[in-house]
Short mmCIF file of C-alpha atoms in Angstrom, two decimals:
data_model
loop_
_atom_site.label_atom_id
_atom_site.label_comp_id
_atom_site.label_asym_id
_atom_site.label_seq_id
_atom_site.Cartn_x
_atom_site.Cartn_y
_atom_site.Cartn_z
CA MET A 29 -14.28 -20.75 -18.88
CA ILE A 30 -16.28 -18.82 -16.24
CA ALA A 31 -19.54 -20.55 -15.37
CA VAL A 32 -22.05 -19.08 -12.94
CA ARG A 33 -25.13 -21.23 -12.23
CA ASP A 34 -28.20 -20.09 -10.27
CA PHE A 35 -25.94 -18.00 -8.04
CA THR A 36 -27.64 -16.12 -5.22
CA TYR A 37 -25.74 -14.37 -2.46
CA THR A 38 -26.83 -12.53 0.68
CA TYR A 39 -24.36 -10.54 2.82
CA PRO A 40 -24.32 -11.42 6.54
CA ALA A 41 -27.27 -9.79 8.34
CA ALA A 42 -28.54 -8.26 5.08
CA PRO A 43 -32.35 -8.33 4.68
CA ARG A 44 -32.26 -9.41 1.02
CA PRO A 45 -29.81 -10.93 -1.48
CA ALA A 46 -27.29 -8.70 -3.26
CA LEU A 47 -27.19 -11.11 -6.22
CA ILE A 48 -30.16 -13.17 -7.33
CA ASP A 49 -30.24 -16.14 -9.74
CA ILE A 50 -27.18 -15.15 -11.73
CA ASN A 51 -26.48 -17.38 -14.72
CA LEU A 52 -23.50 -16.49 -16.87
CA GLU A 53 -20.94 -18.07 -19.14
CA ILE A 54 -17.93 -16.00 -20.08
CA ALA A 55 -15.54 -17.27 -22.75
CA PRO A 56 -11.74 -16.93 -22.45
CA GLY A 57 -10.34 -13.67 -23.85
CA GLN A 58 -13.61 -11.73 -23.59
CA PHE A 59 -13.67 -8.12 -22.37
CA VAL A 60 -16.91 -7.92 -20.38
CA GLY A 61 -18.29 -4.68 -19.00
CA VAL A 62 -20.58 -4.90 -15.97
CA VAL A 63 -22.85 -1.88 -15.66
CA GLY A 64 -25.73 -0.76 -13.50
CA ALA A 65 -26.83 1.86 -11.01
CA ASN A 66 -25.27 2.10 -7.55
CA GLY A 67 -26.43 -0.85 -5.45
CA ALA A 68 -27.23 -2.96 -8.53
CA GLY A 69 -24.72 -5.63 -7.44
CA LYS A 70 -21.66 -4.80 -9.59
CA SER A 71 -19.10 -4.91 -6.77
CA THR A 72 -20.70 -8.02 -5.26
CA LEU A 73 -20.47 -9.78 -8.63
CA CYS A 74 -16.79 -8.75 -8.85
CA TYR A 75 -16.10 -10.16 -5.36
CA ALA A 76 -17.92 -13.39 -6.27
CA LEU A 77 -16.06 -13.80 -9.58
CA SER A 78 -12.72 -13.32 -7.82
CA GLY A 79 -13.41 -15.75 -4.97
CA PHE A 80 -13.78 -13.16 -2.16
CA ILE A 81 -17.34 -14.37 -1.76
CA PRO A 82 -17.65 -16.55 0.27
CA ASP A 83 -13.98 -16.84 1.37
CA PHE A 84 -13.63 -13.25 2.64
CA TYR A 85 -17.24 -12.08 2.83
CA ARG A 86 -19.26 -14.82 4.51
CA GLY A 87 -23.01 -14.85 4.16
CA ASP A 88 -25.50 -17.11 2.43
CA VAL A 89 -24.47 -18.59 -0.92
CA LYS A 90 -26.63 -20.66 -3.27
CA GLY A 91 -25.69 -22.02 -6.68
CA SER A 92 -22.21 -22.49 -8.11
CA LEU A 93 -19.42 -20.42 -9.56
CA SER A 94 -16.32 -21.78 -11.30
CA VAL A 95 -13.29 -20.57 -13.25
CA ALA A 96 -11.61 -23.11 -15.52
CA GLY A 97 -13.46 -25.86 -13.66
CA ARG A 98 -12.26 -24.69 -10.25
CA ASP A 99 -15.04 -24.13 -7.72
CA LEU A 100 -14.57 -20.60 -6.38
CA CYS A 101 -16.89 -21.26 -3.44
CA LYS A 102 -14.53 -23.90 -2.07
CA THR A 103 -11.12 -22.38 -2.85
CA PRO A 104 -9.33 -19.88 -0.56
CA VAL A 105 -8.52 -16.56 -2.26
CA ALA A 106 -4.80 -16.95 -1.56
CA GLU A 107 -4.85 -20.18 -3.61
CA LEU A 108 -6.58 -18.42 -6.52
CA ALA A 109 -3.80 -15.86 -7.10
CA GLY A 110 -2.74 -17.52 -10.36
CA GLU A 111 -6.33 -18.02 -11.57
CA VAL A 112 -8.20 -14.79 -10.83
CA GLY A 113 -7.00 -11.30 -9.98
CA LEU A 114 -9.04 -8.46 -8.48
CA VAL A 115 -8.34 -4.73 -8.84
CA PHE A 116 -10.24 -2.24 -6.67
CA ALA A 117 -11.37 1.34 -7.14
CA ASN A 118 -8.86 2.87 -4.77
CA PRO A 119 -5.30 2.38 -6.08
CA PHE A 120 -3.79 3.56 -2.78
CA ASN A 121 -5.27 0.65 -0.83
CA GLN A 122 -3.87 -1.91 -3.24
CA ILE A 123 -0.27 -0.88 -2.76
CA THR A 124 1.12 -3.14 -0.06
CA GLY A 125 3.23 -0.51 1.69
CA ALA A 126 5.79 -3.25 2.28
CA ARG A 127 7.97 -2.58 -0.75
CA PHE A 128 9.85 0.57 -1.70
CA THR A 129 9.92 0.52 -5.50
CA VAL A 130 7.40 -0.30 -8.22
CA ARG A 131 9.53 -3.27 -9.30
CA GLU A 132 9.56 -4.72 -5.78
CA GLU A 133 5.84 -4.01 -5.38
CA LEU A 134 5.13 -6.08 -8.48
CA ALA A 135 7.28 -8.93 -7.17
CA PHE A 136 5.39 -9.09 -3.83
CA GLY A 137 2.81 -11.67 -5.00
CA LEU A 138 5.44 -13.79 -6.73
CA GLU A 139 7.51 -13.77 -3.52
CA ASN A 140 4.49 -15.07 -1.63
CA LEU A 141 4.04 -17.80 -4.23
CA GLY A 142 7.69 -18.77 -3.73
CA ARG A 143 8.69 -18.26 -7.39
CA PRO A 144 12.45 -18.39 -8.17
CA ARG A 145 14.18 -15.00 -8.50
CA ASP A 146 15.05 -15.38 -12.21
CA GLU A 147 11.42 -16.09 -13.05
CA MET A 148 10.34 -13.16 -10.89
CA VAL A 149 12.65 -10.74 -12.73
CA ALA A 150 11.34 -11.87 -16.14
CA ARG A 151 7.68 -11.73 -15.12
CA VAL A 152 8.03 -8.34 -13.43
CA ASP A 153 9.74 -6.93 -16.55
CA GLU A 154 6.93 -8.31 -18.71
CA ALA A 155 4.21 -6.81 -16.46
CA LEU A 156 6.04 -3.46 -16.42
CA ARG A 157 6.14 -3.48 -20.23
CA LEU A 158 2.48 -4.46 -20.60
CA THR A 159 1.33 -1.67 -18.30
CA GLY A 160 3.77 0.92 -19.63
CA LEU A 161 5.53 1.25 -16.28
CA THR A 162 9.08 0.32 -17.28
CA GLU A 163 10.32 3.90 -16.90
CA LEU A 164 8.84 4.10 -13.39
CA ALA A 165 10.16 0.74 -12.15
CA ASP A 166 12.58 2.20 -9.61
CA ARG A 167 10.26 4.91 -8.25
CA SER A 168 8.31 4.61 -5.02
CA PRO A 169 4.71 3.52 -5.74
CA TYR A 170 3.59 6.33 -3.44
CA ALA A 171 5.37 8.93 -5.58
CA LEU A 172 3.17 8.21 -8.62
CA SER A 173 -0.02 9.82 -9.92
CA GLY A 174 -3.41 8.13 -9.36
CA GLY A 175 -3.48 6.69 -12.89
CA GLN A 176 0.07 5.39 -12.54
CA GLN A 177 -0.75 3.87 -9.14
CA GLN A 178 -3.77 2.12 -10.61
CA ARG A 179 -1.55 0.73 -13.36
CA VAL A 180 0.82 -0.50 -10.63
CA ALA A 181 -2.17 -2.19 -8.96
CA ILE A 182 -3.13 -3.84 -12.26
CA ALA A 183 0.47 -4.81 -12.98
CA SER A 184 0.91 -6.34 -9.53
CA VAL A 185 -2.09 -8.59 -10.24
CA ILE A 186 -1.29 -9.50 -13.86
CA VAL A 187 2.29 -10.38 -12.92
CA LEU A 188 0.70 -13.44 -11.29
CA ARG A 189 -0.67 -14.31 -14.75
CA PRO A 190 -4.29 -14.85 -13.71
CA LYS A 191 -6.55 -16.27 -16.38
CA VAL A 192 -9.24 -13.79 -15.36
CA LEU A 193 -8.79 -10.17 -14.33
CA VAL A 194 -11.71 -8.60 -12.43
CA LEU A 195 -11.75 -4.84 -11.94
CA ASP A 196 -14.21 -3.01 -9.70
CA GLU A 197 -14.54 0.58 -10.92
CA PRO A 198 -10.79 1.02 -11.35
CA THR A 199 -11.13 4.48 -12.91
CA SER A 200 -13.59 5.98 -10.42
CA GLN A 201 -10.88 8.03 -8.70
CA LEU A 202 -8.92 8.90 -11.82
CA ASP A 203 -8.92 11.87 -14.16
CA PRO A 204 -9.57 11.30 -17.89
CA VAL A 205 -5.85 10.83 -18.60
CA GLY A 206 -5.57 8.21 -15.83
CA ALA A 207 -8.73 6.46 -17.04
CA ARG A 208 -7.36 6.31 -20.60
CA GLU A 209 -4.10 4.81 -19.29
CA VAL A 210 -6.07 2.08 -17.52
CA PHE A 211 -8.24 1.25 -20.54
CA GLU A 212 -5.21 1.12 -22.84
CA THR A 213 -3.64 -1.33 -20.39
CA LEU A 214 -6.79 -3.48 -20.40
CA ASP A 215 -6.83 -3.50 -24.20
CA ALA A 216 -3.22 -4.68 -24.17
CA LEU A 217 -4.15 -7.46 -21.73
CA THR A 218 -7.09 -8.75 -23.76
CA GLY A 219 -4.74 -8.65 -26.74
CA GLU A 220 -2.56 -11.09 -24.78
CA GLY A 221 -5.54 -13.42 -24.26
CA ALA A 222 -6.65 -12.48 -20.73
CA THR A 223 -10.32 -12.44 -19.80
CA VAL A 224 -11.26 -9.03 -18.41
CA ILE A 225 -14.38 -8.33 -16.36
CA LEU A 226 -14.80 -4.65 -15.63
CA ALA A 227 -17.47 -3.03 -13.44
CA GLU A 228 -17.63 0.59 -14.53
CA HIS A 229 -19.85 3.66 -14.65
CA LYS A 230 -18.07 5.29 -17.59
CA LEU A 231 -20.30 3.87 -20.32
CA GLU A 232 -18.52 5.57 -23.22
CA TRP A 233 -15.33 3.79 -22.27
CA ILE A 234 -17.19 0.48 -21.85
CA ALA A 235 -18.86 0.98 -25.24
CA ALA A 236 -15.53 1.64 -26.91
CA HIS A 237 -13.58 -1.24 -25.33
CA ALA A 238 -15.85 -4.10 -24.20
CA ASP A 239 -16.95 -7.06 -26.34
CA ARG A 240 -19.95 -7.70 -24.15
CA VAL A 241 -21.98 -5.77 -21.59
CA ILE A 242 -23.87 -7.25 -18.65
CA ALA A 243 -26.35 -4.85 -17.04
CA LEU A 244 -27.46 -5.50 -13.47
CA ARG A 245 -30.54 -4.20 -11.70
CA GLY A 246 -31.51 -5.10 -8.15
CA GLY A 247 -28.97 -7.93 -8.09
CA ARG A 248 -30.30 -9.61 -11.26
CA VAL A 249 -28.96 -9.69 -14.82
CA ALA A 250 -31.27 -7.27 -16.62
CA ALA A 251 -29.53 -7.23 -20.00
CA ASP A 252 -26.67 -9.12 -21.62
CA GLY A 253 -25.33 -8.49 -25.12
CA THR A 254 -23.00 -6.38 -27.23
CA PRO A 255 -22.43 -2.78 -26.06
CA ARG A 256 -24.71 -1.52 -28.82
CA GLU A 257 -27.49 -3.97 -27.95
CA VAL A 258 -27.44 -3.10 -24.26
CA LEU A 259 -26.42 0.55 -24.08
CA ALA A 260 -28.35 1.96 -27.07
CA ASP A 261 -31.57 0.22 -26.13
CA ALA A 262 -34.44 2.46 -25.07
CA SER A 263 -34.78 0.46 -21.86
CA ALA A 264 -31.18 1.20 -20.79
CA GLU A 265 -32.26 4.32 -18.91
CA GLU A 266 -34.68 2.22 -16.87
CA LEU A 267 -31.62 0.31 -15.66
CA GLY A 268 -30.13 3.54 -14.35
CA LEU A 269 -27.72 3.84 -17.28
CA MET A 270 -27.10 7.25 -18.82
CA PRO A 271 -26.83 6.76 -22.62
CA THR A 272 -23.56 7.84 -24.22
CA ARG A 273 -23.46 11.28 -25.84
CA TYR A 274 -23.38 9.57 -29.28
CA THR A 275 -26.61 7.73 -28.53
CA LEU A 276 -28.24 10.90 -27.21
CA ALA A 277 -27.17 12.94 -30.26
CA ALA A 278 -28.40 10.27 -32.66
CA ARG A 279 -31.70 9.92 -30.81
CA LEU A 280 -32.24 13.71 -30.88
CA ALA A 281 -31.34 13.90 -34.56
CA ALA A 282 -33.76 11.09 -35.36
CA THR A 283 -36.55 12.63 -33.23
CA GLN A 284 -36.18 15.99 -34.96
CA GLY A 285 -36.13 14.38 -38.38
CA VAL A 286 -32.55 15.39 -39.15
CA VAL A 287 -31.74 11.76 -39.92
CA LYS A 288 -33.93 8.74 -40.56
CA ARG A 289 -33.73 6.17 -37.78
CA ASP A 290 -33.33 2.61 -38.91
CA GLY A 291 -31.42 0.03 -36.91
CA PRO A 292 -29.72 0.49 -33.53
CA LEU A 293 -28.41 3.84 -32.39
CA PRO A 294 -24.62 4.35 -32.08
CA VAL A 295 -22.80 4.07 -28.74
CA THR A 296 -19.25 4.93 -29.82
CA LEU A 297 -17.62 7.70 -31.81
CA ASP A 298 -16.90 5.33 -34.71
CA GLU A 299 -20.49 4.12 -34.80
CA ALA A 300 -21.74 7.73 -34.62
CA ARG A 301 -19.48 8.70 -37.53
CA GLU A 302 -20.93 5.81 -39.52
CA PHE A 303 -24.49 6.63 -38.42
CA PHE A 304 -24.40 10.32 -39.31
CA GLY A 305 -21.98 10.03 -42.23
CA GLY A 306 -24.08 7.36 -43.96
CA ARG A 307 -27.28 9.32 -43.55
CA GLN A 308 -25.70 12.60 -44.71
CA ARG A 309 -24.51 10.89 -47.86
CA GLU A 310 -28.03 9.50 -48.34
CA GLY A 311 -29.41 13.03 -47.87
CA ALA A 312 -26.93 14.52 -50.33
CA MET B 27 12.67 5.83 -1.55
CA THR B 28 12.94 8.16 1.42
CA ASN B 29 9.80 9.44 3.07
CA ALA B 30 8.82 11.12 6.31
CA PHE B 31 8.98 7.84 8.23
CA SER B 32 11.96 6.23 6.52
CA LEU B 33 15.31 7.91 7.14
CA TYR B 34 17.31 5.62 4.87
CA THR B 35 19.88 7.68 2.99
CA PRO B 36 21.48 5.91 0.01
CA ARG B 37 25.29 6.16 -0.02
CA ALA B 38 28.06 4.07 -1.54
CA SER B 39 29.59 3.34 1.85
CA ALA B 40 30.98 0.23 3.50
CA LEU B 41 28.19 0.31 6.09
CA HIS B 42 25.52 0.44 3.37
CA ARG B 43 27.04 -2.70 1.82
CA LEU B 44 26.82 -4.68 5.05
CA HIS B 45 24.19 -7.39 5.46
CA PRO B 46 21.24 -5.86 7.39
CA LEU B 47 21.70 -8.32 10.26
CA THR B 48 25.40 -7.34 10.59
CA MET B 49 24.38 -3.70 10.75
CA LEU B 50 21.69 -4.56 13.29
CA ALA B 51 24.25 -6.46 15.42
CA LEU B 52 26.66 -3.50 15.23
CA VAL B 53 23.99 -1.06 16.34
CA VAL B 54 22.75 -3.33 19.14
CA PHE B 55 26.39 -3.58 20.31
CA CYS B 56 26.59 0.25 20.47
CA LEU B 57 23.30 0.32 22.33
CA VAL B 58 24.33 -2.33 24.86
CA ALA B 59 27.74 -0.69 25.39
CA GLY B 60 26.14 2.75 25.90
CA LEU B 61 23.75 1.40 28.50
CA ALA B 62 26.14 -1.02 30.20
CA LEU B 63 29.10 1.28 30.81
CA PRO B 64 28.68 3.21 34.08
CA GLY B 65 28.84 6.89 35.01
CA PRO B 66 28.05 9.85 32.82
CA TRP B 67 31.18 9.17 30.73
CA GLY B 68 30.19 5.63 29.56
CA PRO B 69 27.45 6.56 27.03
CA TYR B 70 29.49 9.58 25.79
CA VAL B 71 32.54 7.39 25.13
CA VAL B 72 30.37 5.07 23.03
CA PHE B 73 28.78 8.03 21.24
CA LEU B 74 32.07 9.82 20.51
CA LEU B 75 34.39 6.87 19.85
CA LEU B 76 32.01 4.39 18.24
CA ILE B 77 28.78 5.85 16.86
CA LEU B 78 30.17 9.08 15.37
CA PRO B 79 33.11 7.36 13.58
CA LEU B 80 30.69 4.72 12.25
CA ALA B 81 28.36 7.47 11.00
CA ALA B 82 31.33 9.11 9.28
CA LEU B 83 32.24 5.78 7.70
CA GLY B 84 28.64 5.47 6.49
CA GLN B 85 28.78 9.04 5.08
CA VAL B 86 25.75 10.03 7.16
CA LEU B 87 27.44 12.00 9.96
CA PRO B 88 25.68 15.36 9.30
CA ASN B 89 22.28 13.63 8.98
CA LEU B 90 22.84 11.71 12.21
CA LEU B 91 24.09 14.70 14.18
CA SER B 92 21.32 17.07 13.12
CA THR B 93 18.53 14.56 13.83
CA ALA B 94 20.06 13.31 17.09
CA VAL B 95 20.44 16.88 18.38
CA LYS B 96 16.84 17.73 17.41
CA ILE B 97 15.59 14.73 19.38
CA ALA B 98 17.98 14.76 22.35
CA LEU B 99 18.32 18.52 22.98
CA PRO B 100 14.78 19.18 24.29
CA PHE B 101 15.16 16.14 26.54
CA ALA B 102 18.56 17.33 27.76
CA ILE B 103 17.33 20.85 28.59
CA SER B 104 14.33 19.61 30.53
CA VAL B 105 16.20 16.87 32.41
CA PHE B 106 19.08 19.22 33.39
CA LEU B 107 16.64 21.85 34.68
CA ILE B 108 14.34 19.44 36.52
CA GLN B 109 17.02 17.19 38.01
CA GLY B 110 19.43 20.08 38.67
CA LEU B 111 16.87 22.28 40.42
CA PHE B 112 14.68 19.75 42.18
CA TRP B 113 17.22 17.13 43.29
CA THR B 114 16.45 16.33 46.91
CA GLY B 115 19.36 17.30 49.12
CA GLY B 116 22.69 17.37 47.27
CA THR B 117 25.47 19.93 46.92
CA PRO B 118 24.54 23.31 45.41
CA VAL B 119 26.81 24.34 42.50
CA VAL B 120 25.06 27.53 41.31
CA GLU B 121 22.69 29.64 43.44
CA LEU B 122 19.84 31.38 41.56
CA GLY B 123 18.00 33.31 44.29
CA PRO B 124 15.78 30.82 46.12
CA LEU B 125 16.77 28.09 43.63
CA SER B 126 20.04 26.20 43.32
CA LEU B 127 21.48 23.69 40.85
CA LYS B 128 22.67 20.52 42.64
CA ARG B 129 25.83 18.66 41.64
CA GLU B 130 24.15 15.24 42.04
CA GLY B 131 21.15 16.30 39.96
CA LEU B 132 23.39 17.56 37.14
CA TRP B 133 25.42 14.33 37.35
CA PHE B 134 22.24 12.26 36.99
CA ALA B 135 20.98 14.48 34.12
CA ALA B 136 24.30 14.11 32.27
CA GLN B 137 24.08 10.33 32.61
CA SER B 138 20.44 10.22 31.43
CA THR B 139 21.17 12.53 28.49
CA GLY B 140 24.16 10.39 27.49
CA ARG B 141 22.02 7.27 27.48
CA VAL B 142 19.23 8.92 25.47
CA LEU B 143 21.82 10.24 23.01
CA THR B 144 23.30 6.75 22.60
CA VAL B 145 19.93 5.07 22.11
CA VAL B 146 18.69 7.71 19.64
CA SER B 147 21.92 7.85 17.63
CA SER B 148 22.19 4.04 17.50
CA PHE B 149 18.72 3.76 15.97
CA LEU B 150 19.50 6.66 13.66
CA LEU B 151 22.68 4.94 12.48
CA LEU B 152 20.68 1.83 11.61
CA SER B 153 17.86 3.79 9.96
CA LEU B 154 20.20 5.96 7.89
CA THR B 155 22.32 3.11 6.53
CA THR B 156 19.95 0.14 6.26
CA ARG B 157 16.96 -0.21 3.97
CA PRO B 158 14.00 -1.12 6.21
CA ASP B 159 12.65 -3.61 3.66
CA ALA B 160 16.06 -5.33 3.43
CA LEU B 161 16.19 -5.59 7.23
CA MET B 162 12.67 -7.02 7.36
CA ILE B 163 13.44 -9.52 4.59
CA ALA B 164 16.55 -10.58 6.51
CA LEU B 165 14.48 -11.04 9.67
CA ASP B 166 11.83 -12.86 7.61
CA GLN B 167 14.46 -15.26 6.35
CA ARG B 168 15.52 -15.93 9.95
CA GLY B 169 11.98 -16.92 10.88
CA ALA B 170 10.45 -13.64 12.12
CA PRO B 171 6.64 -13.64 11.68
CA LYS B 172 5.76 -12.30 8.22
CA THR B 173 2.79 -10.39 9.59
CA LEU B 174 5.03 -8.57 12.08
CA THR B 175 7.58 -7.54 9.46
CA TYR B 176 4.73 -6.45 7.18
CA ILE B 177 3.26 -4.24 9.92
CA VAL B 178 6.64 -2.57 10.56
CA LEU B 179 7.23 -1.83 6.88
CA ALA B 180 3.68 -0.80 6.09
CA THR B 181 3.70 1.60 9.05
CA ILE B 182 6.83 3.29 7.73
CA GLN B 183 5.22 3.86 4.34
CA ILE B 184 1.56 4.31 5.17
CA ALA B 185 1.83 6.56 8.24
CA PRO B 186 2.63 9.70 6.18
CA ARG B 187 -0.46 8.98 4.01
CA PHE B 188 -2.52 8.63 7.18
CA GLN B 189 -1.27 12.04 8.31
CA ALA B 190 -2.17 13.51 4.92
CA LYS B 191 -5.65 12.03 5.17
CA ALA B 192 -6.10 13.55 8.64
CA ARG B 193 -5.05 16.94 7.24
CA THR B 194 -7.56 16.62 4.37
CA ILE B 195 -10.39 15.80 6.79
CA LEU B 196 -9.36 18.68 9.05
CA ASP B 197 -9.34 21.11 6.11
CA ALA B 198 -12.74 19.84 4.96
CA GLN B 199 -14.22 20.29 8.45
CA ARG B 200 -12.69 23.78 8.75
CA ALA B 201 -14.19 24.68 5.37
CA ARG B 202 -17.57 23.76 6.88
CA GLY B 203 -17.06 26.10 9.80
CA LEU B 204 -15.45 23.84 12.40
CA GLU B 205 -13.34 25.89 14.80
CA THR B 206 -10.10 24.10 15.60
CA GLU B 207 -8.29 26.92 17.39
CA GLY B 208 -8.87 28.77 20.63
CA SER B 209 -9.63 27.37 24.07
CA VAL B 210 -8.79 23.82 25.14
CA GLY B 211 -12.50 22.98 25.24
CA ARG B 212 -12.98 24.14 21.67
CA ARG B 213 -9.96 22.12 20.48
CA VAL B 214 -11.23 18.99 22.24
CA ALA B 215 -14.68 19.48 20.72
CA ALA B 216 -13.06 19.74 17.28
CA LEU B 217 -11.44 16.33 17.71
CA LEU B 218 -14.62 14.31 17.26
CA PRO B 219 -15.44 15.47 13.70
CA LEU B 220 -11.81 14.71 12.81
CA VAL B 221 -11.42 11.35 14.51
CA VAL B 222 -14.73 9.73 13.49
CA PRO B 223 -14.29 10.03 9.68
CA LEU B 224 -10.59 9.24 10.02
CA VAL B 225 -11.17 6.04 11.99
CA LEU B 226 -14.18 4.87 9.95
CA GLY B 227 -12.38 5.62 6.67
CA SER B 228 -9.32 3.77 7.89
CA ILE B 229 -11.36 0.70 8.84
CA ILE B 230 -12.77 0.58 5.30
CA ASP B 231 -9.25 1.05 3.91
CA ILE B 232 -7.92 -1.78 6.07
CA GLU B 233 -10.60 -4.17 4.78
CA GLU B 234 -9.73 -3.34 1.17
CA ARG B 235 -6.00 -3.59 1.89
CA ALA B 236 -6.48 -7.00 3.51
CA MET B 237 -8.35 -8.16 0.39
CA ALA B 238 -5.62 -6.80 -1.88
CA LEU B 239 -2.96 -8.63 0.15
CA ASP B 240 -4.96 -11.86 0.04
CA ALA B 241 -5.36 -11.51 -3.74
CA ARG B 242 -1.55 -11.52 -3.89
CA ALA B 243 -1.23 -14.72 -1.89
CA PHE B 244 -0.01 -13.00 1.30
CA SER B 245 -1.77 -15.50 3.55
CA ARG B 246 -0.69 -18.50 1.48
CA SER B 247 1.30 -21.04 3.45
CA GLY B 248 4.51 -22.49 2.05
CA PRO B 249 8.02 -21.21 1.30
CA LYS B 250 8.48 -17.60 0.17
CA THR B 251 11.21 -16.10 -1.96
CA SER B 252 12.55 -12.56 -2.36
CA LEU B 253 13.41 -10.33 -5.30
CA LEU B 254 15.86 -8.40 -3.16
CA THR B 255 19.08 -10.38 -2.77
CA LEU B 256 20.94 -9.91 0.49
CA ARG B 257 24.68 -10.53 0.26
CA ASP B 258 26.01 -12.31 3.30
CA THR B 259 29.55 -13.63 3.77
CA SER B 260 31.25 -15.97 6.21
CA ALA B 261 33.28 -12.96 7.46
CA GLN B 262 30.06 -11.08 8.28
CA ARG B 263 28.57 -14.13 9.97
CA ALA B 264 31.74 -14.42 12.07
CA GLY B 265 31.57 -10.68 12.75
CA ARG B 266 28.04 -11.03 14.11
CA TRP B 267 29.16 -13.77 16.50
CA LEU B 268 32.07 -11.56 17.60
CA LEU B 269 29.71 -8.67 18.22
CA LEU B 270 27.51 -10.96 20.31
CA LEU B 271 30.55 -11.97 22.36
CA GLY B 272 31.53 -8.29 22.56
CA MET B 273 28.10 -7.46 24.01
CA ILE B 274 28.54 -10.08 26.73
CA ALA B 275 32.05 -8.74 27.42
CA VAL B 276 30.95 -5.11 27.63
CA VAL B 277 28.09 -6.00 30.00
CA ALA B 278 30.59 -7.87 32.20
CA LEU B 279 32.96 -4.87 32.05
CA GLY B 280 30.14 -2.54 33.06
CA ILE B 281 29.27 -4.72 36.06
CA TRP B 282 32.96 -4.90 37.09
CA LEU B 283 33.44 -1.13 36.78
CA ARG B 284 30.33 -0.45 38.90
CA ARG B 285 31.55 -2.81 41.59
CA ALA B 286 35.06 -1.33 41.49
CA ALA B 287 33.74 2.24 41.81
#
C-alpha cells in the first residue's frame, strides 16, 4: 500500500539530505515503529509519508512516494485528508482553537470536506468511541489533560478515516498514563484495519505494540524487521537505541551465566517471562 | 466552554435562542442608537431603556453590569477629572483652590462616558448571549472569509494559553536569577529574555498549527458544512431588516435633533 522508492530529501538550504535512498513497502494494517537517535530522520520520514514533504516543506526531492497508488509528491496535503493523517508531538498545537467542544473539534475536518451533518454525527461518535472520548465529548478540548488532548488530536484525524495514520512522537510530552492511553488507542485502530506508522523513542512501548520496526541512522534505513530482530540485536546500541530493560536483564543474566543464551534476547515482558521461565524450568 | 477571553454565559433565555446574526443586528442597533442620539442623555437613554432590559431578558444583567462598570468606571473617572479641570474657558461649577471644575467640561465628559458605556455594554450583551463559534459560522455562511473567522475564534481560545506560556517563561527566567522588579530600566532589560523565547516558540507553534489545519483540509477549496445547526426563521430575517431600517431611522433622528437644538 505504501511504496517508497529511492527517496532522498534535502531541506531548503540544508547542507546534506535528511533522508537518503529510502526504499520501503508497508502493507495495509501494519503497525510500524520508526526508531532512531535524534536527527536520524524520523520526523522527516513522517512528514514525507503524510505528504507534507514537498507540499509544505519545499526542498530537493528525488525518488517517489505513494499511498494506495497516489503520488504524495504531487498531491496537496489538503487533498490527502482522507488518505493519510498526521499527528504531532505537541497535542496543544493540533487543537484548532476554532471549536469549543471535543465533539465540534472532531467535526472540523469533516466540515472542511463538506460532509453532510448526519454523516458527521455518526463519524464523530465512532471516533469518540474508538479513542475512548465519548464521556468528554462536550468538554472544551483545552480543559483536558495532555493524554486526553493527544487522543483528541488522534480522533480528529481518524474521524477523516485515513488509510494511513502517521504519528510523530505523540507521547513525548505525556506521562506514562497518557502514553498508555495513546498506545491503547493505536491498538484499537490497527484492530480496525488502519495502517499505523509511529516515530517514537519509547522502545518498550514500540516492542510491545508494533509489528515491524524501522531503525534510521543518518537519514538511511539501518535496520528493518520485527521488534525482536531490530531492538534485541547487539548492533541496536550503535544506532543510538537504548535496549529495553528486558533485553538488558536477559543479556546480563546470560553474561553472568545465570541462564544459557540461545536465540534472540527478549524485548517485551511476555518474551522475558518466556525467556527466563523456560530456562529456569530447564535448570530445575 | 467559557474561558478568560470568551464571556459567553449559557442561559435558557429568548436572546440565547436567537440566530447569531439577529443578535448581532440587535446589538449594532443599540450601538448606532447610542452614538447617533445627541447630548449626554442620548447614550444613557439607550443604555437604560434598551441595553439593560435586553440584558435582563437574556438573564445576564449582573454579569453585564459588573463587567461594564469595571471597564467604564476608570475611563469615567479620568475623563471627568481631565475634562472638568482642564476645559479651556467655560463656566466654573466647583472651585477647588486654584483649580475649578467647568460645566462644559463635565458636560463633555458625561457625553463621552455615556458613549463608552453604550459601546462596551453593547459588545458585552453580544458576548454574553452569543456563542462566538456560532456567530463566526453564521458569518462564514454569509460569505465572510474563513481565515478571518478562524483568526477571531482561535484568538479567543488561544490567547489565554499564550498568556500562560508567557508566565511559564517568566517563572523559568526568574528561577535562573532574572530580576523582573525594581527600576524601569531593570524591567525593560527583563523583557528581552521573556520576549525572545516567547516569540520564537510561538513561531514554531504556528508552523505546527498550520500543518495540523492543513491535515484537516482547512485550505481545501469547495463547499463546507457545519456540525452546529443555526436555527433561523422568516420572522428573524424580517426582524433583521426592521433593525436595519431602525438604524437608518435613528441616525436620521439624531441628525434632526442636533439641527433642532
